[in-house]
Amino acid sequence: MNDTIAALATPSAPAALAVIRVSGPQSREITDCLLREPVSWLPQKAWHRELWDGEQRLDDAVLLYWQEPRSYTGEEMVEISCHGNPLLVDRILAAYFSRGARAALPGEFTQRAFLHGKLDLTQAEAIADLIHAGSLRGLAAAQEMKEGRLGRKLAEARTTLLELVAHAEAYLDFPEEDIHPEVGERMLCRIDQLRNELLGLAGTAPTGRLLREGVVVVLVGCPNVGKSSLFNAILRQNRAIVSPHPGTTRDTIESLCQIHGFPIRLVDTAGHRPAEHPVEAEGIRRAEEALRFADIVVHVSTAPEPPEASPFPPPSALSHQRLLLVANKSDLGIHPERRSQLCVSTVTGQGLPELDRRIYQEIAALAPEATAGSAVNARQEAALRRAVAALERACDAFRTGLACEIWCLELRTALQAVAEVLGAVTTEEILDEIFRQFCIGK
Ligand SMILES: Nc1nc2c(ncn2[C@@H]2O[C@H](COP(=O)(O)OP(=O)(O)OP(=O)(O)O)[C@@H](O)[C@H]2O)c(=O)[nH]1
Ligand SMILES: [Mg+2]
């Protein structure tokens, strides 16, 4: 981390402004080389200056300066707001690179912030979530984690574990002393409490997955029932072709939207019937494939017809997916056997708000922790589950009267796993994997 890194922090496209970040010990020194009119380098100040590369005027820009360690990365930092032309940005970056700075790797600014103790690993991961969140709930969960809510809970768990390990190790030093039953009971109680807390946190992982990746909602049914019309109505956008000819939709079409603040990946599919054409057959095969990846399946049929008129999908096609039955075209009448079903009309709009609500109910069933704040990701869940398993083994060993070394070892395993989530112990590979998912300049 002794070198100075630079990168564009905003998208590389014509825009009013572009922001270039520079971090490392030479940030000021190199910037000085590009200035004809010097600046005082008072921290957190801004200067409007021309940037020059030798005799070539690059741009006029606003410079911001942060003194080490009071910056995002914890290092000396300069931020340049210049005009948002990618060619111009490239020239400014080239001027830095030719004077000793190097191009930052994806996520390297945040990685440096982490390595300088500016944030723990859960907060660093939350920054990537914050940038990529495509829904209001995803954004709220990322903000919670970035503010350190999960990190604080885990830091408390870590302190408790450290105390428990210290306690257990004291007995290791004096093996002739038996643990007083009352002390033992208290320890067991604390371990059990901790186990429940960590299990609760690990249990937010399904919600985390849905918030990060989106809830896959797939529309299926026979041809011409109005799947594409419903798809467009939910998106509030004329995205898919609608026509009175059965077999209009061939390929699966996916589009992103939000329902009650949840990110949704809505999928329209080809109508199910014995195919007359190989292209249609391929469309139907793709529809069946989409079913497998669905979180929620919305089966669309037509309200004027009896339910047995549209049997697809067969229950065998569904395993983990939640199924919602919708009868469309209610404006044309509702068959008596449909009365208890959700009837909608994409023509009159009848039942559409209720459909949104029902989809949300299904999501709530899939993600019961949705309102509980931050939700852990797969890496965090795996480590938390390891900690939970170790705590359970520690309790068992304690109860069955196994040697102190054994449950002490399990407590240390749990401690290690919790520390991993926080990033207090990590390997280079873990860090690389996390930070390379970031964009350049973050
Ligand atoms: N009366 C009435 N007509 C509808 C309604 N929704 C869709 N339609 C009509 O039904 C026909 C088929 O609609 P689509 O949305 O293309 O049906 P689909 O299920 O996507 O059909 P395929 O792509 O062929 O499987 C079109 O003529 C629509 O205008 C509705 O609520 N009421
Ligand atoms: Mg269609």
Tab-separated table of C-alpha atoms and ligand atoms in Angstrom, residues 223-229 242-249 271 328-329 331-332 345-347, ligand 1:
chain	number	residue	atom	x	y	z
A	223	PRO	CA	-51.368	-19.084	-25.056
A	224	ASN	CA	-53.471	-15.939	-25.338
A	225	VAL	CA	-54.535	-15.754	-21.678
A	226	GLY	CA	-52.854	-12.344	-21.351
A	227	LYS	CA	-49.441	-13.131	-19.788
A	228	SER	CA	-47.656	-10.486	-21.834
A	229	SER	CA	-50.447	-7.977	-21.120
A	242	VAL	CA	-49.319	-8.378	-27.195
A	243	SER	CA	-51.549	-9.742	-29.944
A	244	PRO	CA	-54.766	-11.745	-30.330
A	245	HIS	CA	-52.812	-14.549	-32.042
A	246	PRO	CA	-52.048	-17.453	-29.694
A	247	GLY	CA	-48.312	-18.163	-29.608
A	248	THR	CA	-47.160	-14.525	-29.840
A	249	THR	CA	-44.423	-14.759	-27.194
A	271	GLY	CA	-47.828	-19.957	-23.795
A	328	ASN	CA	-57.256	-12.588	-16.284
A	329	LYS	CA	-59.878	-10.956	-18.546
A	331	ASP	CA	-63.983	-7.817	-17.786
A	332	LEU	CA	-65.337	-10.611	-20.037
A	345	SER	CA	-58.262	-7.425	-16.015
A	346	THR	CA	-55.416	-5.742	-17.817
A	347	VAL	CA	-58.050	-3.822	-19.792
B	1	LIG	N1	-60.787	-8.451	-22.713
B	1	LIG	C1	-59.549	-8.592	-22.330
B	1	LIG	N2	-58.585	-8.880	-23.212
B	1	LIG	C2	-57.313	-9.030	-22.774
B	1	LIG	C3	-56.963	-8.847	-21.426
B	1	LIG	N3	-55.632	-9.038	-21.298
B	1	LIG	C4	-55.169	-9.348	-22.532
B	1	LIG	N4	-56.178	-9.329	-23.422
B	1	LIG	C5	-56.083	-9.629	-24.848
B	1	LIG	O1	-55.763	-11.007	-25.016
B	1	LIG	C6	-54.952	-11.212	-26.167
B	1	LIG	C7	-53.703	-11.977	-25.794
B	1	LIG	O2	-52.909	-11.196	-24.937
B	1	LIG	P1	-51.373	-11.495	-24.679
B	1	LIG	O3	-50.957	-10.638	-23.537
B	1	LIG	O4	-50.616	-11.395	-25.940
B	1	LIG	O5	-51.475	-13.019	-24.237
B	1	LIG	P2	-50.294	-14.053	-23.914
B	1	LIG	O6	-50.768	-14.912	-22.821
B	1	LIG	O7	-49.029	-13.325	-23.709
B	1	LIG	O8	-50.247	-14.887	-25.246
B	1	LIG	P3	-49.025	-15.738	-25.873
B	1	LIG	O9	-47.837	-14.873	-25.891
B	1	LIG	O10	-49.500	-16.083	-27.201
B	1	LIG	O11	-48.854	-16.945	-25.005
B	1	LIG	C8	-54.662	-9.823	-26.708
B	1	LIG	O12	-55.540	-9.548	-27.780
B	1	LIG	C9	-54.961	-8.898	-25.531
B	1	LIG	O13	-55.357	-7.606	-25.945
B	1	LIG	C10	-58.006	-8.497	-20.505
B	1	LIG	O14	-57.830	-8.307	-19.312
B	1	LIG	N5	-59.268	-8.387	-21.015
